[in-house]
mmCIF file of C-alpha atoms and ligand atoms in Angstrom:
data_model
loop_
_atom_site.group_PDB
_atom_site.id
_atom_site.type_symbol
_atom_site.label_atom_id
_atom_site.label_comp_id
_atom_site.label_asym_id
_atom_site.label_seq_id
_atom_site.Cartn_x
_atom_site.Cartn_y
_atom_site.Cartn_z
ATOM 1 C CA UNK A 1 58.956 31.328 -18.401
ATOM 2 C CA UNK A 2 55.405 31.689 -16.945
ATOM 3 C CA UNK A 3 54.614 34.199 -14.560
ATOM 4 C CA UNK A 4 54.460 33.708 -10.583
ATOM 5 C CA UNK A 5 51.896 35.262 -8.666
ATOM 6 C CA UNK A 6 54.462 37.853 -7.173
ATOM 7 C CA UNK A 7 55.526 38.667 -10.952
ATOM 8 C CA UNK A 8 51.962 39.137 -12.213
ATOM 9 C CA UNK A 9 51.502 41.707 -9.629
ATOM 10 C CA UNK A 10 54.687 43.346 -10.065
ATOM 11 C CA UNK A 11 53.856 43.408 -13.754
ATOM 12 C CA UNK A 12 50.544 45.250 -13.176
ATOM 13 C CA UNK A 13 51.949 47.814 -10.927
ATOM 14 C CA UNK A 14 54.922 48.412 -13.619
ATOM 15 C CA UNK A 15 52.319 49.074 -16.415
ATOM 16 C CA UNK A 16 50.699 51.441 -14.072
ATOM 17 C CA UNK A 17 53.922 53.139 -13.465
ATOM 18 C CA UNK A 18 54.869 53.122 -17.157
ATOM 19 C CA UNK A 19 51.545 54.565 -18.066
ATOM 20 C CA UNK A 20 49.921 56.345 -15.585
ATOM 21 C CA UNK A 21 47.813 58.596 -17.718
ATOM 22 C CA UNK A 22 46.354 55.515 -19.234
ATOM 23 C CA UNK A 23 45.912 53.025 -16.569
ATOM 24 C CA UNK A 24 44.256 52.965 -13.199
ATOM 25 C CA UNK A 25 45.228 50.313 -10.286
ATOM 26 C CA UNK A 26 42.208 48.575 -8.416
ATOM 27 C CA UNK A 27 42.333 46.314 -5.463
ATOM 28 C CA UNK A 28 39.593 43.734 -5.318
ATOM 29 C CA UNK A 29 37.969 44.006 -1.630
ATOM 30 C CA UNK A 30 38.296 40.323 -0.529
ATOM 31 C CA UNK A 31 41.723 38.703 0.375
ATOM 32 C CA UNK A 32 41.927 35.071 -0.432
ATOM 33 C CA UNK A 33 42.045 32.019 2.279
ATOM 34 C CA UNK A 34 45.693 32.246 2.401
ATOM 35 C CA UNK A 35 45.747 36.360 2.527
ATOM 36 C CA UNK A 36 46.599 37.478 -1.046
ATOM 37 C CA UNK A 37 45.515 40.307 -2.534
ATOM 38 C CA UNK A 38 45.730 40.840 -6.205
ATOM 39 C CA UNK A 39 45.302 43.899 -8.500
ATOM 40 C CA UNK A 40 43.376 44.666 -11.096
ATOM 41 C CA UNK A 41 44.301 47.217 -13.900
ATOM 42 C CA UNK A 42 42.102 49.492 -15.931
ATOM 43 C CA UNK A 43 43.628 50.130 -19.133
ATOM 44 C CA UNK A 44 41.613 53.613 -20.542
ATOM 45 C CA UNK A 45 42.507 57.153 -20.747
ATOM 46 C CA UNK A 46 39.241 58.314 -20.140
ATOM 47 C CA UNK A 47 37.139 58.290 -16.690
ATOM 48 C CA UNK A 48 35.452 54.821 -16.095
ATOM 49 C CA UNK A 49 32.138 56.691 -15.695
ATOM 50 C CA UNK A 50 32.421 57.899 -19.392
ATOM 51 C CA UNK A 51 33.470 54.673 -21.167
ATOM 52 C CA UNK A 52 31.694 51.176 -21.498
ATOM 53 C CA UNK A 53 33.866 48.296 -20.039
ATOM 54 C CA UNK A 54 35.252 44.923 -20.645
ATOM 55 C CA UNK A 55 36.042 42.768 -17.728
ATOM 56 C CA UNK A 56 38.837 40.194 -18.709
ATOM 57 C CA UNK A 57 39.333 37.469 -16.063
ATOM 58 C CA UNK A 58 42.389 34.777 -16.192
ATOM 59 C CA UNK A 59 43.728 32.453 -13.641
ATOM 60 C CA UNK A 60 40.067 31.310 -12.278
ATOM 61 C CA UNK A 61 41.540 27.751 -12.543
ATOM 62 C CA UNK A 62 44.855 27.192 -10.943
ATOM 63 C CA UNK A 63 46.539 24.544 -13.270
ATOM 64 C CA UNK A 64 45.670 26.914 -16.541
ATOM 65 C CA UNK A 65 48.922 28.731 -16.546
ATOM 66 C CA UNK A 66 48.657 30.448 -20.017
ATOM 67 C CA UNK A 67 45.505 32.811 -19.669
ATOM 68 C CA UNK A 68 47.344 35.155 -16.559
ATOM 69 C CA UNK A 69 50.499 35.553 -18.773
ATOM 70 C CA UNK A 70 48.217 36.325 -21.823
ATOM 71 C CA UNK A 71 46.240 39.082 -20.185
ATOM 72 C CA UNK A 72 49.381 40.891 -18.855
ATOM 73 C CA UNK A 73 50.832 40.450 -22.330
ATOM 74 C CA UNK A 74 47.811 41.991 -24.022
ATOM 75 C CA UNK A 75 47.769 44.747 -21.686
ATOM 76 C CA UNK A 76 51.522 45.556 -22.273
ATOM 77 C CA UNK A 77 51.113 45.408 -25.807
ATOM 78 C CA UNK A 78 48.003 47.682 -26.080
ATOM 79 C CA UNK A 79 49.529 50.362 -23.886
ATOM 80 C CA UNK A 80 52.902 50.244 -25.530
ATOM 81 C CA UNK A 81 51.192 50.534 -28.999
ATOM 82 C CA UNK A 82 49.340 53.462 -27.899
ATOM 83 C CA UNK A 83 51.675 55.225 -26.137
ATOM 84 C CA UNK A 84 53.901 55.105 -29.545
ATOM 85 C CA UNK A 85 51.017 55.533 -31.973
ATOM 86 C CA UNK A 86 51.480 52.514 -33.680
ATOM 87 C CA UNK A 87 48.874 49.355 -34.881
ATOM 88 C CA UNK A 88 49.338 45.870 -33.174
ATOM 89 C CA UNK A 89 49.828 42.529 -35.387
ATOM 90 C CA UNK A 90 49.553 38.924 -34.508
ATOM 91 C CA UNK A 91 50.366 36.728 -37.414
ATOM 92 C CA UNK A 92 47.949 37.971 -39.908
ATOM 93 C CA UNK A 93 45.495 39.322 -37.231
ATOM 94 C CA UNK A 94 46.147 43.223 -37.475
ATOM 95 C CA UNK A 95 45.043 46.060 -35.721
ATOM 96 C CA UNK A 96 45.554 49.707 -37.114
ATOM 97 C CA UNK A 97 46.830 52.528 -34.932
ATOM 98 C CA UNK A 98 43.449 54.046 -35.055
ATOM 99 C CA UNK A 99 41.891 50.971 -33.660
ATOM 100 C CA UNK A 100 44.253 50.722 -30.950
ATOM 101 C CA UNK A 101 43.522 54.277 -30.023
ATOM 102 C CA UNK A 102 39.842 53.703 -29.985
ATOM 103 C CA UNK A 103 40.076 50.888 -27.422
ATOM 104 C CA UNK A 104 42.482 52.733 -25.172
ATOM 105 C CA UNK A 105 40.730 56.139 -25.579
ATOM 106 C CA UNK A 106 36.966 54.864 -25.918
ATOM 107 C CA UNK A 107 36.794 51.922 -23.724
ATOM 108 C CA UNK A 108 37.779 50.847 -20.242
ATOM 109 C CA UNK A 109 39.643 46.978 -20.187
ATOM 110 C CA UNK A 110 39.507 45.996 -16.568
ATOM 111 C CA UNK A 111 42.301 43.247 -16.712
ATOM 112 C CA UNK A 112 42.025 41.079 -13.845
ATOM 113 C CA UNK A 113 44.750 38.323 -14.670
ATOM 114 C CA UNK A 114 45.064 36.299 -11.627
ATOM 115 C CA UNK A 115 41.737 35.780 -9.991
ATOM 116 C CA UNK A 116 42.710 32.837 -7.779
ATOM 117 C CA UNK A 117 46.528 33.407 -6.836
ATOM 118 C CA UNK A 118 46.613 30.847 -3.843
ATOM 119 C CA UNK A 119 45.819 28.151 -6.309
ATOM 120 C CA UNK A 120 48.039 29.320 -8.802
ATOM 121 C CA UNK A 121 50.879 29.804 -6.301
ATOM 122 C CA UNK A 122 50.125 25.998 -5.046
ATOM 123 C CA UNK A 123 49.950 24.636 -8.693
ATOM 124 C CA UNK A 124 53.180 26.108 -9.570
ATOM 125 C CA UNK A 125 54.911 25.037 -6.363
ATOM 126 C CA UNK A 126 53.520 21.817 -5.511
ATOM 127 C CA UNK A 127 50.793 20.216 -7.505
ATOM 128 C CA UNK A 128 50.527 21.114 -11.063
ATOM 129 C CA UNK A 129 47.161 19.588 -11.800
ATOM 130 C CA UNK A 130 45.496 21.751 -8.957
ATOM 131 C CA UNK A 131 42.478 23.277 -10.574
ATOM 132 C CA UNK A 132 40.477 24.894 -7.204
ATOM 133 C CA UNK A 133 41.248 27.774 -4.772
ATOM 134 C CA UNK A 134 42.864 26.829 -1.565
ATOM 135 C CA UNK A 135 39.952 27.067 0.987
ATOM 136 C CA UNK A 136 40.956 24.620 3.807
ATOM 137 C CA UNK A 137 39.110 21.182 3.583
ATOM 138 C CA UNK A 138 36.430 20.924 6.071
ATOM 139 C CA UNK A 139 36.720 19.091 9.393
ATOM 140 C CA UNK A 140 36.817 15.225 8.808
ATOM 141 C CA UNK A 141 37.795 15.470 5.363
ATOM 142 C CA UNK A 142 41.406 14.539 5.416
ATOM 143 C CA UNK A 143 42.564 13.566 1.667
ATOM 144 C CA UNK A 144 44.686 15.659 -0.492
ATOM 145 C CA UNK A 145 41.793 16.536 -3.034
ATOM 146 C CA UNK A 146 39.533 17.903 0.144
ATOM 147 C CA UNK A 147 40.779 21.522 0.032
ATOM 148 C CA UNK A 148 39.476 24.051 -2.223
ATOM 149 C CA UNK A 149 36.365 24.981 -4.210
ATOM 150 C CA UNK A 150 36.038 25.242 -7.959
ATOM 151 C CA UNK A 151 35.498 28.896 -8.253
ATOM 152 C CA UNK A 152 33.856 28.516 -11.621
ATOM 153 C CA UNK A 153 30.976 26.444 -9.900
ATOM 154 C CA UNK A 154 30.600 28.963 -7.203
ATOM 155 C CA UNK A 155 28.620 31.856 -8.775
ATOM 156 C CA UNK A 156 24.948 32.652 -8.277
ATOM 157 C CA UNK A 157 23.452 30.955 -10.788
ATOM 158 C CA UNK A 158 21.324 28.066 -10.640
ATOM 159 C CA UNK A 159 24.147 27.017 -7.815
ATOM 160 C CA UNK A 160 21.838 24.557 -6.200
ATOM 161 C CA UNK A 161 22.208 22.241 -9.008
ATOM 162 C CA UNK A 162 20.412 19.310 -7.112
ATOM 163 C CA UNK A 163 17.091 21.435 -6.978
ATOM 164 C CA UNK A 164 17.584 23.222 -10.230
ATOM 165 C CA UNK A 165 18.877 20.483 -12.785
ATOM 166 C CA UNK A 166 17.345 16.933 -14.044
ATOM 167 C CA UNK A 167 18.958 14.298 -12.189
ATOM 168 C CA UNK A 168 20.231 12.663 -15.660
ATOM 169 C CA UNK A 169 21.220 16.352 -16.902
ATOM 170 C CA UNK A 170 25.106 15.475 -16.396
ATOM 171 C CA UNK A 171 25.523 18.898 -15.004
ATOM 172 C CA UNK A 172 28.994 19.240 -14.449
ATOM 173 C CA UNK A 173 29.448 20.271 -10.669
ATOM 174 C CA UNK A 174 29.820 18.644 -7.495
ATOM 175 C CA UNK A 175 28.844 18.906 -3.803
ATOM 176 C CA UNK A 176 31.601 16.946 -2.684
ATOM 177 C CA UNK A 177 34.605 18.906 -1.001
ATOM 178 C CA UNK A 178 36.871 15.967 -1.892
ATOM 179 C CA UNK A 179 35.851 16.215 -6.004
ATOM 180 C CA UNK A 180 39.307 17.244 -7.213
ATOM 181 C CA UNK A 181 37.814 19.055 -10.025
ATOM 182 C CA UNK A 182 34.152 20.678 -9.480
ATOM 183 C CA UNK A 183 33.418 21.434 -5.810
ATOM 184 C CA UNK A 184 30.630 24.139 -6.012
ATOM 185 C CA UNK A 185 31.951 25.233 -2.391
ATOM 186 C CA UNK A 186 29.810 25.191 0.793
ATOM 187 C CA UNK A 187 27.491 28.259 -0.098
ATOM 188 C CA UNK A 188 26.697 30.417 -3.253
ATOM 189 C CA UNK A 189 29.572 32.931 -3.568
ATOM 190 C CA UNK A 190 31.285 31.510 -0.343
ATOM 191 C CA UNK A 191 34.610 31.993 -1.792
ATOM 192 C CA UNK A 192 36.633 35.367 -1.796
ATOM 193 C CA UNK A 193 37.771 35.229 -4.987
ATOM 194 C CA UNK A 194 34.219 34.583 -6.473
ATOM 195 C CA UNK A 195 33.180 37.791 -4.454
ATOM 196 C CA UNK A 196 36.210 39.633 -6.077
ATOM 197 C CA UNK A 197 34.805 38.663 -9.657
ATOM 198 C CA UNK A 198 31.191 39.786 -8.673
ATOM 199 C CA UNK A 199 32.702 43.112 -7.317
ATOM 200 C CA UNK A 200 34.690 43.626 -10.585
ATOM 201 C CA UNK A 201 31.370 43.253 -12.178
ATOM 202 C CA UNK A 202 29.285 45.443 -10.051
ATOM 203 C CA UNK A 203 32.126 48.170 -8.960
ATOM 204 C CA UNK A 204 33.019 49.697 -12.116
ATOM 205 C CA UNK A 205 29.856 51.574 -13.472
ATOM 206 C CA UNK A 206 29.716 50.406 -17.380
ATOM 207 C CA UNK A 207 30.836 46.832 -17.688
ATOM 208 C CA UNK A 208 28.947 45.479 -20.795
ATOM 209 C CA UNK A 209 31.314 42.533 -21.861
ATOM 210 C CA UNK A 210 33.185 39.858 -19.907
ATOM 211 C CA UNK A 211 35.439 37.113 -21.061
ATOM 212 C CA UNK A 212 36.701 34.383 -18.687
ATOM 213 C CA UNK A 213 39.818 33.140 -20.435
ATOM 214 C CA UNK A 214 40.643 29.424 -19.448
ATOM 215 C CA UNK A 215 42.336 26.530 -21.203
ATOM 216 C CA UNK A 216 42.242 24.298 -22.687
ATOM 217 C CA UNK A 217 40.052 24.082 -25.868
ATOM 218 C CA UNK A 218 40.278 25.633 -28.366
ATOM 219 C CA UNK A 219 36.962 26.774 -28.188
ATOM 220 C CA UNK A 220 35.126 30.228 -27.721
ATOM 221 C CA UNK A 221 32.016 30.044 -25.557
ATOM 222 C CA UNK A 222 28.999 32.163 -25.243
ATOM 223 C CA UNK A 223 25.733 31.826 -23.208
ATOM 224 C CA UNK A 224 24.076 29.916 -22.072
ATOM 225 C CA UNK A 225 25.782 27.055 -20.395
ATOM 226 C CA UNK A 226 22.989 25.819 -18.273
ATOM 227 C CA UNK A 227 20.544 24.484 -21.015
ATOM 228 C CA UNK A 228 20.201 24.610 -24.911
ATOM 229 C CA UNK A 229 19.267 27.927 -26.011
ATOM 230 C CA UNK A 230 15.943 28.898 -27.278
ATOM 231 C CA UNK A 231 14.853 32.219 -28.278
ATOM 232 C CA UNK A 232 10.820 31.636 -28.505
ATOM 233 C CA UNK A 233 9.516 30.941 -24.933
ATOM 234 C CA UNK A 234 10.513 33.814 -22.569
ATOM 235 C CA UNK A 235 9.012 31.638 -19.619
ATOM 236 C CA UNK A 236 11.327 29.092 -19.806
ATOM 237 C CA UNK A 237 14.469 30.623 -17.854
ATOM 238 C CA UNK A 238 16.493 29.972 -15.177
ATOM 239 C CA UNK A 239 13.963 32.084 -12.599
ATOM 240 C CA UNK A 240 11.279 29.659 -13.246
ATOM 241 C CA UNK A 241 10.719 27.072 -10.518
ATOM 242 C CA UNK A 242 8.476 24.998 -12.589
ATOM 243 C CA UNK A 243 11.876 23.830 -14.747
ATOM 244 C CA UNK A 244 13.365 22.752 -11.473
ATOM 245 C CA UNK A 245 14.311 19.279 -11.582
ATOM 246 C CA UNK A 246 13.847 19.071 -15.410
ATOM 247 C CA UNK A 247 16.518 21.557 -16.566
ATOM 248 C CA UNK A 248 19.453 20.895 -18.311
ATOM 249 C CA UNK A 249 18.434 17.837 -20.609
ATOM 250 C CA UNK A 250 19.523 17.726 -24.046
ATOM 251 C CA UNK A 251 16.888 17.981 -26.929
ATOM 252 C CA UNK A 252 13.702 17.642 -24.742
ATOM 253 C CA UNK A 253 12.060 20.700 -25.819
ATOM 254 C CA UNK A 254 12.778 22.817 -22.814
ATOM 255 C CA UNK A 255 15.703 25.532 -23.230
ATOM 256 C CA UNK A 256 16.926 28.650 -21.668
ATOM 257 C CA UNK A 257 15.479 31.652 -23.049
ATOM 258 C CA UNK A 258 17.963 34.317 -24.575
ATOM 259 C CA UNK A 259 16.470 37.095 -26.622
ATOM 260 C CA UNK A 260 17.103 36.571 -30.348
ATOM 261 C CA UNK A 261 18.954 39.803 -30.540
ATOM 262 C CA UNK A 262 21.346 39.239 -27.762
ATOM 263 C CA UNK A 263 21.832 35.778 -29.259
ATOM 264 C CA UNK A 264 22.755 37.325 -32.392
ATOM 265 C CA UNK A 265 25.248 39.877 -31.000
ATOM 266 C CA UNK A 266 26.907 37.124 -28.743
ATOM 267 C CA UNK A 267 27.374 34.792 -31.821
ATOM 268 C CA UNK A 268 28.656 37.522 -33.701
ATOM 269 C CA UNK A 269 31.168 38.682 -31.083
ATOM 270 C CA UNK A 270 32.486 35.173 -30.712
ATOM 271 C CA UNK A 271 32.736 34.584 -34.130
ATOM 272 C CA UNK A 272 34.708 37.786 -34.868
ATOM 273 C CA UNK A 273 37.089 36.799 -31.851
ATOM 274 C CA UNK A 274 37.241 33.475 -33.640
ATOM 275 C CA UNK A 275 38.313 35.057 -37.034
ATOM 276 C CA UNK A 276 40.987 36.973 -35.183
ATOM 277 C CA UNK A 277 42.566 34.017 -33.419
ATOM 278 C CA UNK A 278 42.321 31.959 -36.838
ATOM 279 C CA UNK A 279 44.358 34.643 -38.724
ATOM 280 C CA UNK A 280 47.257 34.182 -35.971
ATOM 281 C CA UNK A 281 48.427 30.866 -37.039
ATOM 282 C CA UNK A 282 45.457 29.218 -38.692
ATOM 283 C CA UNK A 283 44.000 27.313 -35.529
ATOM 284 C CA UNK A 284 40.515 27.123 -35.345
ATOM 285 C CA UNK A 285 38.685 28.246 -32.200
ATOM 286 C CA UNK A 286 34.987 27.304 -32.664
ATOM 287 C CA UNK A 287 32.418 29.646 -31.347
ATOM 288 C CA UNK A 288 29.436 27.813 -29.797
ATOM 289 C CA UNK A 289 27.129 28.084 -26.886
ATOM 290 C CA UNK A 290 28.720 27.068 -23.633
ATOM 291 C CA UNK A 291 26.060 24.160 -23.201
ATOM 292 C CA UNK A 292 27.738 22.454 -26.206
ATOM 293 C CA UNK A 293 30.753 21.603 -23.966
ATOM 294 C CA UNK A 294 28.695 20.310 -21.078
ATOM 295 C CA UNK A 295 25.952 21.688 -18.827
ATOM 296 C CA UNK A 296 27.126 24.018 -16.000
ATOM 297 C CA UNK A 297 26.175 25.459 -12.927
ATOM 298 C CA UNK A 298 27.326 28.607 -11.048
ATOM 299 C CA UNK A 299 29.687 29.559 -13.822
ATOM 300 C CA UNK A 300 31.139 32.946 -14.294
ATOM 301 C CA UNK A 301 29.768 33.652 -17.760
ATOM 302 C CA UNK A 302 26.289 32.897 -17.207
ATOM 303 C CA UNK A 303 26.343 34.649 -13.952
ATOM 304 C CA UNK A 304 27.621 37.591 -15.682
ATOM 305 C CA UNK A 305 24.863 37.513 -18.221
ATOM 306 C CA UNK A 306 22.132 36.651 -16.071
ATOM 307 C CA UNK A 307 22.584 39.333 -13.301
ATOM 308 C CA UNK A 308 20.388 42.072 -15.360
ATOM 309 C CA UNK A 309 17.277 39.535 -15.364
ATOM 310 C CA UNK A 310 17.231 39.773 -11.538
ATOM 311 C CA UNK A 311 18.545 43.027 -10.832
ATOM 312 C CA UNK A 312 17.041 46.026 -12.480
ATOM 313 C CA UNK A 313 20.167 48.167 -11.366
ATOM 314 C CA UNK A 314 22.496 45.850 -13.162
ATOM 315 C CA UNK A 315 23.746 46.437 -17.018
ATOM 316 C CA UNK A 316 23.369 43.783 -19.308
ATOM 317 C CA UNK A 317 26.781 42.001 -19.547
ATOM 318 C CA UNK A 318 27.217 39.553 -22.424
ATOM 319 C CA UNK A 319 29.789 36.829 -20.873
ATOM 320 C CA UNK A 320 32.124 34.768 -22.749
ATOM 321 C CA UNK A 321 34.797 32.083 -21.995
ATOM 322 C CA UNK A 322 37.585 31.496 -24.135
ATOM 323 C CA UNK A 323 39.226 27.841 -23.606
ATOM 324 C CA UNK A 324 42.642 28.734 -25.290
ATOM 325 C CA UNK A 325 45.314 26.128 -26.451
ATOM 326 C CA UNK A 326 45.350 22.321 -26.176
ATOM 327 C CA UNK A 327 47.287 22.085 -23.028
ATOM 328 C CA UNK A 328 47.124 23.343 -19.403
ATOM 329 C CA UNK A 329 50.726 24.203 -19.352
ATOM 330 C CA UNK A 330 52.285 23.945 -22.890
ATOM 331 C CA UNK A 331 56.113 24.364 -23.261
ATOM 332 C CA UNK A 332 56.540 28.394 -23.203
ATOM 333 C CA UNK A 333 57.441 28.358 -26.848
ATOM 334 C CA UNK A 334 53.969 27.396 -27.666
ATOM 335 C CA UNK A 335 52.177 29.160 -24.779
ATOM 336 C CA UNK A 336 53.611 32.381 -26.435
ATOM 337 C CA UNK A 337 52.021 31.526 -29.517
ATOM 338 C CA UNK A 338 48.658 30.691 -27.680
ATOM 339 C CA UNK A 339 49.017 34.365 -25.846
ATOM 340 C CA UNK A 340 49.155 35.639 -29.435
ATOM 341 C CA UNK A 341 45.974 33.878 -30.195
ATOM 342 C CA UNK A 342 44.153 35.098 -26.940
ATOM 343 C CA UNK A 343 45.447 38.710 -27.826
ATOM 344 C CA UNK A 344 44.413 38.888 -31.136
ATOM 345 C CA UNK A 345 40.656 37.484 -30.116
ATOM 346 C CA UNK A 346 40.245 39.708 -27.439
ATOM 347 C CA UNK A 347 41.541 42.864 -29.116
ATOM 348 C CA UNK A 348 38.851 41.793 -31.907
ATOM 349 C CA UNK A 349 36.248 41.857 -29.130
ATOM 350 C CA UNK A 350 37.362 45.329 -28.140
ATOM 351 C CA UNK A 351 37.376 46.666 -31.361
ATOM 352 C CA UNK A 352 33.787 45.263 -32.454
ATOM 353 C CA UNK A 353 31.898 45.189 -29.242
ATOM 354 C CA UNK A 354 31.297 49.173 -29.109
ATOM 355 C CA UNK A 355 29.355 48.755 -32.522
ATOM 356 C CA UNK A 356 26.765 46.303 -31.244
HETATM 357 ZN ZN1 LIG B 1 39.337 26.295 -16.577
#
């Protein structure tokens, strides 16, 4: 059975209770519209300021039921294996005891499994296909889809899409509160859940990688999602107002700049995750730039990676999105297989990332 919001929370506190020396309980500061707070579990035996961090997000989209369960399961597997001094295996994807120890003792994994608890509760109790959070509908908007914001369009990255993107770019976001899928919200970072993710990127001292786990795909995405990548024209980037109104078109000779070395590392890590996933039971999660799916604005992965370009105090965070499995709510037996795929992929990232 899929975990409900209360069970996710108790799973986090139980893991902290069982492994106090290898975990830390953190509480993101912004309660949701319905007053919920959810915890974030740091897995790592060393102090946070001595270790690089990986931020793992789940449950941003309410109806995607598998990712929160996957993150809880991964944290539990990792902590148990570390405690017993054993390795971990998912199908043919295996990790040695030494690799498990290096992850738990050499990194901090910030596991934030349920970013959008109001949405998950609503999806599980009332409206299975609900995607957004539960911001109350604005005055004068009474339809059943007029509540809520798509949190993955609410981040501070090219959020003002009508100005920033070409009208024919097909950027997938919306300014209409009643859009059931991709309403970007009344303001940039207007949502408490978005601000909790921003907090989770800023507050721990050394986050260097972030994976936002969604469904479904299967696919593994790296930056950018706003336009095609290019490595040759540094001035063609999200900060350049000269690209406003023309951004996001395919094959128009204008792309979003990514330094060649960053692209190489991001592709390498995405492919490493893809390899580990495939070894579980043969399912292919293609590794590709997020723009290949469709152009996006205000998404978490691009926001995470964009921060160091605009804020000299921010660390560089390579952002990824895993779209796991092929359904939002598969029968739980299939969900367990997808959970193993996600676990293998994320563990492969944790093993490989410190070497990049
Ligand atoms: Zn999603």
